[in-house]
Short mmCIF file of C-alpha atoms in Angstrom, two decimals:
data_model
loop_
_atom_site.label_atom_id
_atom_site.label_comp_id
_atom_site.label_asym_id
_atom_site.label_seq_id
_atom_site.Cartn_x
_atom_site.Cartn_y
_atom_site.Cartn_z
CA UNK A 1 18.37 24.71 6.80
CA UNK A 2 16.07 21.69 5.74
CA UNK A 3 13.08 23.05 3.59
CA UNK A 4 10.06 23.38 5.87
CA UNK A 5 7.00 21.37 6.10
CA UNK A 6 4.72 23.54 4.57
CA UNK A 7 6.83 24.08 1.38
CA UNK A 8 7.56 20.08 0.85
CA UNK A 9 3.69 19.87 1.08
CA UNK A 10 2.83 22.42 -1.18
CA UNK A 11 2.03 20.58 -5.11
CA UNK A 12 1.85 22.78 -7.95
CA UNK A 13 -1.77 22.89 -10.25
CA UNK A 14 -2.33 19.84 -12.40
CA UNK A 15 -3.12 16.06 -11.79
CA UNK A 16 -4.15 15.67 -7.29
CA UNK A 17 -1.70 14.00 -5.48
CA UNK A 18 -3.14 10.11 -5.09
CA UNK A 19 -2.76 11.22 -1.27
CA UNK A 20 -3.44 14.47 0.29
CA UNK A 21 -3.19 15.59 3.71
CA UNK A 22 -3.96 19.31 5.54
CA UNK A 23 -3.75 19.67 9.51
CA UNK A 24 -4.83 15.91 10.02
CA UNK A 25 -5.25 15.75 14.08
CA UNK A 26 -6.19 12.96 16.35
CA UNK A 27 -5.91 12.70 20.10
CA UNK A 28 -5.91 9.44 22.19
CA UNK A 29 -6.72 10.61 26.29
CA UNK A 30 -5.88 13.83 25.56
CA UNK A 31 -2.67 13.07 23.86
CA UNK A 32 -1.88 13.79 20.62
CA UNK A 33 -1.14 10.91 18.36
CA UNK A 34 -1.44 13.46 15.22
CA UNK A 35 -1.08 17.07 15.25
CA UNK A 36 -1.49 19.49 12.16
CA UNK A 37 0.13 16.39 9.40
CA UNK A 38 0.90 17.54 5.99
CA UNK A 39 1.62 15.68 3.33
CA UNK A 40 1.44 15.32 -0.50
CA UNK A 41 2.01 12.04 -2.46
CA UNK A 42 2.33 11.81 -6.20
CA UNK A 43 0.90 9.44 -8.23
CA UNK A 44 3.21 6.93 -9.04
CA UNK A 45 5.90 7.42 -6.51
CA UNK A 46 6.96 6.50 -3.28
CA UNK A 47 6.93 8.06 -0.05
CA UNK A 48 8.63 7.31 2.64
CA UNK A 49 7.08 8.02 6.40
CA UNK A 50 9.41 8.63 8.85
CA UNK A 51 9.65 8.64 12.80
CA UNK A 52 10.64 6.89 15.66
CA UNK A 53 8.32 5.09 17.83
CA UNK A 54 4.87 7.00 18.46
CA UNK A 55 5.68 9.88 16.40
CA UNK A 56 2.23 9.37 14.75
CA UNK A 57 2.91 7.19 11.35
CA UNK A 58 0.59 4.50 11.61
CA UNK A 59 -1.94 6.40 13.51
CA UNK A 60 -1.47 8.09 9.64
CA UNK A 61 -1.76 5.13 7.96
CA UNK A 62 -4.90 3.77 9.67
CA UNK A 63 -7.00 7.28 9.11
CA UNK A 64 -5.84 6.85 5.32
CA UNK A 65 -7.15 3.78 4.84
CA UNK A 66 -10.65 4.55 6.83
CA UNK A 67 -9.89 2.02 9.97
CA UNK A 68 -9.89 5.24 11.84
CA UNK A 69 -11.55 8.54 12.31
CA UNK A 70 -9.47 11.51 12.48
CA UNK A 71 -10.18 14.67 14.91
CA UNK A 72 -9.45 17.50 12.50
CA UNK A 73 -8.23 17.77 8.91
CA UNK A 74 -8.72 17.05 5.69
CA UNK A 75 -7.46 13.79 3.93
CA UNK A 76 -8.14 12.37 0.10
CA UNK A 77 -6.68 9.39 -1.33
CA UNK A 78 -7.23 8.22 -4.44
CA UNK A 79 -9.40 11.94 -5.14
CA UNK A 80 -11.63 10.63 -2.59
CA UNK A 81 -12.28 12.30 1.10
CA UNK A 82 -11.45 8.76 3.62
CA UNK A 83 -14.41 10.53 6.09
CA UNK A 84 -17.58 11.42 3.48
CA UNK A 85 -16.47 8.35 1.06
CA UNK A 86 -15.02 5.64 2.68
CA UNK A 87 -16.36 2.73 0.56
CA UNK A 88 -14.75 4.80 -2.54
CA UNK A 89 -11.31 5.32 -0.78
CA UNK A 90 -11.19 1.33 0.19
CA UNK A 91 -11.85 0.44 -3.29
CA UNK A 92 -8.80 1.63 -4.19
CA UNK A 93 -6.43 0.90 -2.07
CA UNK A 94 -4.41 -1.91 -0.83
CA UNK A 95 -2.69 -1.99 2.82
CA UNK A 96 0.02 -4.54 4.02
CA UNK A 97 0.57 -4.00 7.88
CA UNK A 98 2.81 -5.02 10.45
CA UNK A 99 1.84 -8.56 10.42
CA UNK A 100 1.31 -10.93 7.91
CA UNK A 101 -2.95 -11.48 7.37
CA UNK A 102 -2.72 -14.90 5.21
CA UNK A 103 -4.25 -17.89 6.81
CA UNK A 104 -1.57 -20.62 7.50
CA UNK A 105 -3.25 -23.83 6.29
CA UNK A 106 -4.57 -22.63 3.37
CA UNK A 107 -2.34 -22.64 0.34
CA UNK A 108 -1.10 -19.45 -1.01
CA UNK A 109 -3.10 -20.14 -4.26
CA UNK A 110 -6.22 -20.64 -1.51
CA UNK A 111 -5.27 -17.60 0.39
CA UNK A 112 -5.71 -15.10 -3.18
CA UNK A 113 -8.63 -16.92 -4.48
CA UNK A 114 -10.35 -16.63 -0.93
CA UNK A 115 -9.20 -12.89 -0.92
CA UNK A 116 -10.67 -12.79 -4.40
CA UNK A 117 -13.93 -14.08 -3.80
CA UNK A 118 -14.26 -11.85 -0.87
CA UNK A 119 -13.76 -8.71 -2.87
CA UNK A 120 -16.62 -9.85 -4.55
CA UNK A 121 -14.36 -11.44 -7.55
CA UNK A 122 -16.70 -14.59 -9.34
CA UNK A 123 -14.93 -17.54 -8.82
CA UNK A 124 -13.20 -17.80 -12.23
CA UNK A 125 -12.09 -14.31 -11.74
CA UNK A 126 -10.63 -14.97 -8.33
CA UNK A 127 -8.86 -17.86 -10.12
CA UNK A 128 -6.97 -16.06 -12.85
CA UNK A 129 -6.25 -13.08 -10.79
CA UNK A 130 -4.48 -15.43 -8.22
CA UNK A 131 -2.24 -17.10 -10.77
CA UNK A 132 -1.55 -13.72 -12.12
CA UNK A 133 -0.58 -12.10 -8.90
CA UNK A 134 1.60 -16.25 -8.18
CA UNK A 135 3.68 -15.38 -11.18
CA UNK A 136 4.32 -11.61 -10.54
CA UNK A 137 5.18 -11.87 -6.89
CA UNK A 138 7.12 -15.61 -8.07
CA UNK A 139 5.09 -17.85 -6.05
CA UNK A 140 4.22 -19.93 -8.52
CA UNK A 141 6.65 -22.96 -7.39
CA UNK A 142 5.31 -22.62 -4.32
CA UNK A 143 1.45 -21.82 -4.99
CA UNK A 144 0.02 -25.09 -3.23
CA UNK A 145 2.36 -25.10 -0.57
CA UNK A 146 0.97 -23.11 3.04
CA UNK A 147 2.98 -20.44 3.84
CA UNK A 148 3.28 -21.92 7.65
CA UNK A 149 6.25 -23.78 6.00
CA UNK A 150 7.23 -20.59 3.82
CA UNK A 151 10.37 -18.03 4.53
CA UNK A 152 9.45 -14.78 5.94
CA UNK A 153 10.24 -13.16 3.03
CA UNK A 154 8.35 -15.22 0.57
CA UNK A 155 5.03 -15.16 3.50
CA UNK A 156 5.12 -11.21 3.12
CA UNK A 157 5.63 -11.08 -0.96
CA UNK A 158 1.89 -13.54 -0.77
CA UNK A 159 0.84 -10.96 1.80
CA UNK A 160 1.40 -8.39 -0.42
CA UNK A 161 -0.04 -10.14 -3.30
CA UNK A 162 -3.33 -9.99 -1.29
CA UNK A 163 -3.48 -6.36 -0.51
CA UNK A 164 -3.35 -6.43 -4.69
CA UNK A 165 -6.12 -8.03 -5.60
CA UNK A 166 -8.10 -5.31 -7.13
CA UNK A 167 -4.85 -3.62 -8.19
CA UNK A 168 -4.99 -0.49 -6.29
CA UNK A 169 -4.05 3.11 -6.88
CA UNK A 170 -2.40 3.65 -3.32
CA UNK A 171 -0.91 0.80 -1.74
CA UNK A 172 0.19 1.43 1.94
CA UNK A 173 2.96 -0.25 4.06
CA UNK A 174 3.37 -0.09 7.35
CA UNK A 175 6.70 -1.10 8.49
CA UNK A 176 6.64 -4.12 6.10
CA UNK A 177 9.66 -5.58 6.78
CA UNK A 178 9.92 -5.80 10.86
CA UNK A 179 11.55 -8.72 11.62
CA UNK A 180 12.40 -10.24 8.52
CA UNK A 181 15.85 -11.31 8.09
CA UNK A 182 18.33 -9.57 5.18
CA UNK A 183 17.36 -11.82 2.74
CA UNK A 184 13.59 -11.46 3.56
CA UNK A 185 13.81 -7.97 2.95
CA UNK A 186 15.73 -7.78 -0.40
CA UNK A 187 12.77 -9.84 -1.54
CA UNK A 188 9.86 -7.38 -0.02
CA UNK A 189 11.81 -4.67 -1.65
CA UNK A 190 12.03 -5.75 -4.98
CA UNK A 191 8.89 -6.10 -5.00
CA UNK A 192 7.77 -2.92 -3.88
CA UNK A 193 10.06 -1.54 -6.53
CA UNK A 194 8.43 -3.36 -9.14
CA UNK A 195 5.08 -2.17 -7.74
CA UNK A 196 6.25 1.27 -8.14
CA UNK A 197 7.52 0.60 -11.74
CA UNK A 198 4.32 -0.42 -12.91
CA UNK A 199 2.17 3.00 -11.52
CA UNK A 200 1.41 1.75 -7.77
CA UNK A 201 1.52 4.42 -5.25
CA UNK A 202 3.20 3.61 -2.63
CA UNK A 203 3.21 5.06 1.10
CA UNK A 204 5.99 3.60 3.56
CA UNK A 205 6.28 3.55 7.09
CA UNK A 206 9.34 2.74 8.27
CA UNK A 207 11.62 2.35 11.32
CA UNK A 208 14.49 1.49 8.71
CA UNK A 209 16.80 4.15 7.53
CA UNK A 210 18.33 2.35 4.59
CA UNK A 211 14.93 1.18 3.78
CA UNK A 212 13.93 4.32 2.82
CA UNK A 213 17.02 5.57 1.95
CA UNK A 214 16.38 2.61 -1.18
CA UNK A 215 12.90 2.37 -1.93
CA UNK A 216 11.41 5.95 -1.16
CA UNK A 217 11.67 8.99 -4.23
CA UNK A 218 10.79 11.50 -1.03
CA UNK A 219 10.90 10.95 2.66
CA UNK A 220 8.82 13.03 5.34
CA UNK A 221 10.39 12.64 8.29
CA UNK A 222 7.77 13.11 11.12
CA UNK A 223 8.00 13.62 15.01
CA UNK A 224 5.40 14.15 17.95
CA UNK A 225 2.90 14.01 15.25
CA UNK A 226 3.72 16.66 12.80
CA UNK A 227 5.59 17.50 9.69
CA UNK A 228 9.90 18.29 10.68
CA UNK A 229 10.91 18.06 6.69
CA UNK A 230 10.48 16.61 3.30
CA UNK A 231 13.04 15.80 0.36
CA UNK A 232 14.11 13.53 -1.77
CA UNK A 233 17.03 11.39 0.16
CA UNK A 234 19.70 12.73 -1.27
CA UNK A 235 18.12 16.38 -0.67
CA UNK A 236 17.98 15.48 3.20
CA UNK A 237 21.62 13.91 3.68
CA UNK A 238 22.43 17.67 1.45
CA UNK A 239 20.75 19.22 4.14
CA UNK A 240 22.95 18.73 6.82
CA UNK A 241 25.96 19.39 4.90
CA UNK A 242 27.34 17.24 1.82
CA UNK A 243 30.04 15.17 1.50
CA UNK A 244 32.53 14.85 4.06
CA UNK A 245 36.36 14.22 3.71
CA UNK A 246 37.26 11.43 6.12
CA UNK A 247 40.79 9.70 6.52
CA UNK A 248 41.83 7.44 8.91
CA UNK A 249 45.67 6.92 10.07
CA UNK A 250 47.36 4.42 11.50
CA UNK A 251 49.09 6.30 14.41
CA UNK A 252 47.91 8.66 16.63
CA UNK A 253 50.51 11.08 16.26
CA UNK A 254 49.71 11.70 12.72
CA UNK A 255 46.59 13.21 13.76
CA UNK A 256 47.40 16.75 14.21
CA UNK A 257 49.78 17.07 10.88
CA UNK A 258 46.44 15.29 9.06
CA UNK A 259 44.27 17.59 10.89
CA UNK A 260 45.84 20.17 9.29
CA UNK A 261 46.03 18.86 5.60
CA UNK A 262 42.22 18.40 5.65
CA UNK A 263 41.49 22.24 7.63
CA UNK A 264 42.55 23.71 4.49
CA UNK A 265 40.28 22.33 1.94
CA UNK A 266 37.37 21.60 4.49
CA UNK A 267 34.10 23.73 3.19
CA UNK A 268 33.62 27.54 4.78
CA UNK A 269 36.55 27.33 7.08
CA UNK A 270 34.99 24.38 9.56
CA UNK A 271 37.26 23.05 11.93
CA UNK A 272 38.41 19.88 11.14
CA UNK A 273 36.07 17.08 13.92
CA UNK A 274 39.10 14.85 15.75
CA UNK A 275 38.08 11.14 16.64
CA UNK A 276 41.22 10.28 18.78
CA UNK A 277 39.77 6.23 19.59
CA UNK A 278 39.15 5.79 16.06
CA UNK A 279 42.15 7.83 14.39
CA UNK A 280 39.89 9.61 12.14
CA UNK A 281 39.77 13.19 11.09
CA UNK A 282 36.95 14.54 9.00
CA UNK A 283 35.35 17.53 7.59
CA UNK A 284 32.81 18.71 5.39
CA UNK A 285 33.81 19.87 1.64
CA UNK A 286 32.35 22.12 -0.75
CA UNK A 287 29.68 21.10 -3.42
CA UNK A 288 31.72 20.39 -6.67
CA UNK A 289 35.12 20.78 -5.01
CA UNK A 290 35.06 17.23 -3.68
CA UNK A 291 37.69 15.20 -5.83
CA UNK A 292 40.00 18.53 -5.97
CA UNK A 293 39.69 18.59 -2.18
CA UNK A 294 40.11 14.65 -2.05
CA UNK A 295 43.59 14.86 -4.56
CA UNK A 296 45.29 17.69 -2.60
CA UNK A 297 44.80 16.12 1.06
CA UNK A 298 46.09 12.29 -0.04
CA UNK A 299 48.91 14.18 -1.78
CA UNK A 300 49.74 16.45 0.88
CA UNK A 301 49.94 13.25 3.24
CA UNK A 302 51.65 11.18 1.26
CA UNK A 303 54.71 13.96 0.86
CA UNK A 304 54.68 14.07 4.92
CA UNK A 305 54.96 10.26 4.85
CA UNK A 306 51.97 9.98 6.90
CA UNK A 307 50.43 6.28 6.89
CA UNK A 308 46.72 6.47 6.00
CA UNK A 309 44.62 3.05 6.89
CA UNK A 310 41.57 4.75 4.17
CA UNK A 311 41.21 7.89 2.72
CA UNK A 312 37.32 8.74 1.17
CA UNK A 313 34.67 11.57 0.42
CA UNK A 314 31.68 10.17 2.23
CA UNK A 315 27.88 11.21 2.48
CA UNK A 316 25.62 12.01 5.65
CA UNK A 317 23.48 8.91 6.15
CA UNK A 318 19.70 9.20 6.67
CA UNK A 319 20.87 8.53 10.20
CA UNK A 320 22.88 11.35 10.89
CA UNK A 321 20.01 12.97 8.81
CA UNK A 322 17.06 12.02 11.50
CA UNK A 323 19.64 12.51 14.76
CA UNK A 324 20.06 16.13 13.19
CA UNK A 325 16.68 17.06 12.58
CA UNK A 326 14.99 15.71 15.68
CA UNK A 327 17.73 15.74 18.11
CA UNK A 328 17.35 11.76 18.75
CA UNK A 329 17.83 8.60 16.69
CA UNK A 330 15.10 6.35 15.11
CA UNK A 331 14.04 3.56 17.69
CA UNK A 332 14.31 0.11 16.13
CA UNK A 333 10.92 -1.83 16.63
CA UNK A 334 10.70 -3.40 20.61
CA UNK A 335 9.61 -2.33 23.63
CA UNK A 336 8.18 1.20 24.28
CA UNK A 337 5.88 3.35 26.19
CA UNK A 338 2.47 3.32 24.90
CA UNK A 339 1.67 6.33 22.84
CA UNK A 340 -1.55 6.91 21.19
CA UNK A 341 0.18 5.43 17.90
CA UNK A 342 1.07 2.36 19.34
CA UNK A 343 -2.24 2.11 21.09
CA UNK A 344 -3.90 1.87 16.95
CA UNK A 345 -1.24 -0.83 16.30
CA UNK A 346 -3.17 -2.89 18.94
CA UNK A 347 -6.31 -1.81 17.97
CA UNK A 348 -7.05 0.24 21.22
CA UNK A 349 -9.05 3.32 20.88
CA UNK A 350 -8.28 5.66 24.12
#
């Protein structure tokens, strides 16, 4: 079984998490957007936040950061409480949302000195912390250019650069890469990584599996509001059982005789899962048995003269991870019912 909420929560003593969160709750007309959250962030690292569609993670995200109220709970960031010191939390911390917040005609040199001078920067400040945050987010080719005419990738690296103007502790994401094509978000993500390298904490919502899968050390996967797990990724896609031995034939015939070959090395006795339309046969293998088990099924097929189209040891992705644990798949971002956490995405308290 997947370790339980309340042990991936719990932090041993020393340094406080640079986010904390105990039975956070918050109700929108009487549902629950939020309810009994746990969750423990180390400073320096990532976190990944989890869930499909109105399972509560930017309801989490805007309580965090102090846009919102929440009903019950306790929540620090940065050591400070978001409800009895606000003004402290905001200070540091930086938030990038769904959508990008630069202004269009301004330049993107413009856009950080602006942000600058409204953080109360002086104006030379504002200046060289703009050209600092041009050449670490490379923008500087493109600094008095508007980011109407920019790529979607290079409009959210400047809208991250914003959210860094006072170089926060915390530095939250929510779903940063919606709609950005692959390219777009290979840039976002180096980024973040380098953001991460240099002592940012970072907390990530995300409808994206692999996206978490590369940027996050942990993942708490969340549903209906509350906790359902936390691990590192590789710890989750453990959780549901390992590697699996997968081969694929050419004929269908061969299916049985390779059915067989892979039954005896599969981990505690399973049974072998058939996939007739695809002419695949798979099963899970023991921890540190893999290659042995690999070796002994490709030579046991190969002295049957059985044809094999690919032959591989292959782990659970965070997919099968999430369809396990919650009994449904991640919903890409589109349409959906209204829940109270898409109600705080349009700014609609209930």
């Amino acid at each position: 079984m997947p370790p339980t909420a309340a042990a991936s929560t719990a932090h041993p003593a020393g340094p406080e998490p640079s986010v904390l969160v105990e039975d956070l709750r918050k109700t929108y007309g009487g549902k629950p957007a939020l309810d009994g959250l746990d969750l423990a962030v180390p400073r320096g690292t990532v976190l990944g936040l989890l869930g499909p569609n109105g399972a509560g993670k930017t309801t989490a995200v805007r309580i965090l950061t102090t846009l919102v109220r929440p009903d019950g709970g306790s929540a620090r960031v940065a050591g400070h409480d978001v409800r009895r010191e606000p003004r402290a939390v905001r200070r540091r911390i930086g938030l990038t949302g769904q959508h990008a917040a630069v202004d269009e005609i301004l330049t993107a040199r413009q856009n950080l000195e602006m942000f600058g001078r409204l953080f109360h920067l002086g104006r030379s400040r504002a200046r060289e912390r703009a050209a600092e945050l041009l050449e670490r987010f490379r923008l500087s080719e493109a600094a008095d250019r508007q980011p109407k005419n920019f790529s979607g990738g290079m409009r959210r690296r400047l809208d991250l650069a914003s959210s860094m103007i006072l170089a926060p502790e915390v530095l939250f994401l929510d779903e940063p890469t919606t709609g950005l094509d692959p390219r777009g978000r290979s840039e976002v993500w180096e980024s973040v990584r380098e953001l991460a390298a240099g002592g940012t904490t970072v907390l990530l919502t995300t409808h994206y599996l692999d996206e978490a899968d590369k940027l996050s050390d942990r993942i708490a996967v969340i549903d209906q509001g509350r906790n359902v797990t936390e691990d590192t990724p590789a710890g989750l896609k453990r959780a549901i059982g390992g590697d699996r031995l997968e081969v694929v034939v050419g004929e269908a015939a061969d299916l049985p005789a390779v059915a067989a070959a892979v039954a005896r090395v599969a981990a505690d006795g399973a049974e072998p899962e058939i996939s007739e339309g695809e002419l695949r046969v798979h099963a899970p293998v023991s921890v540190g048995e893999q290659v042995a088990a690999l070796t002994d099924v490709a030579r046991r097929v190969q002295d049957e003269g059985i044809a094999v189209e690919d032959i591989g040891l292959r782990r659970p992705t965070l997919d099968e991870v999430f369809l396990t644990l919650t009994g449904h798949q991640t919903d890409q971002p589109g349409p959906a019912a209204k829940t109270g956490d898409d109600k705080e995405k349009e700014g609609v308290t209930a």
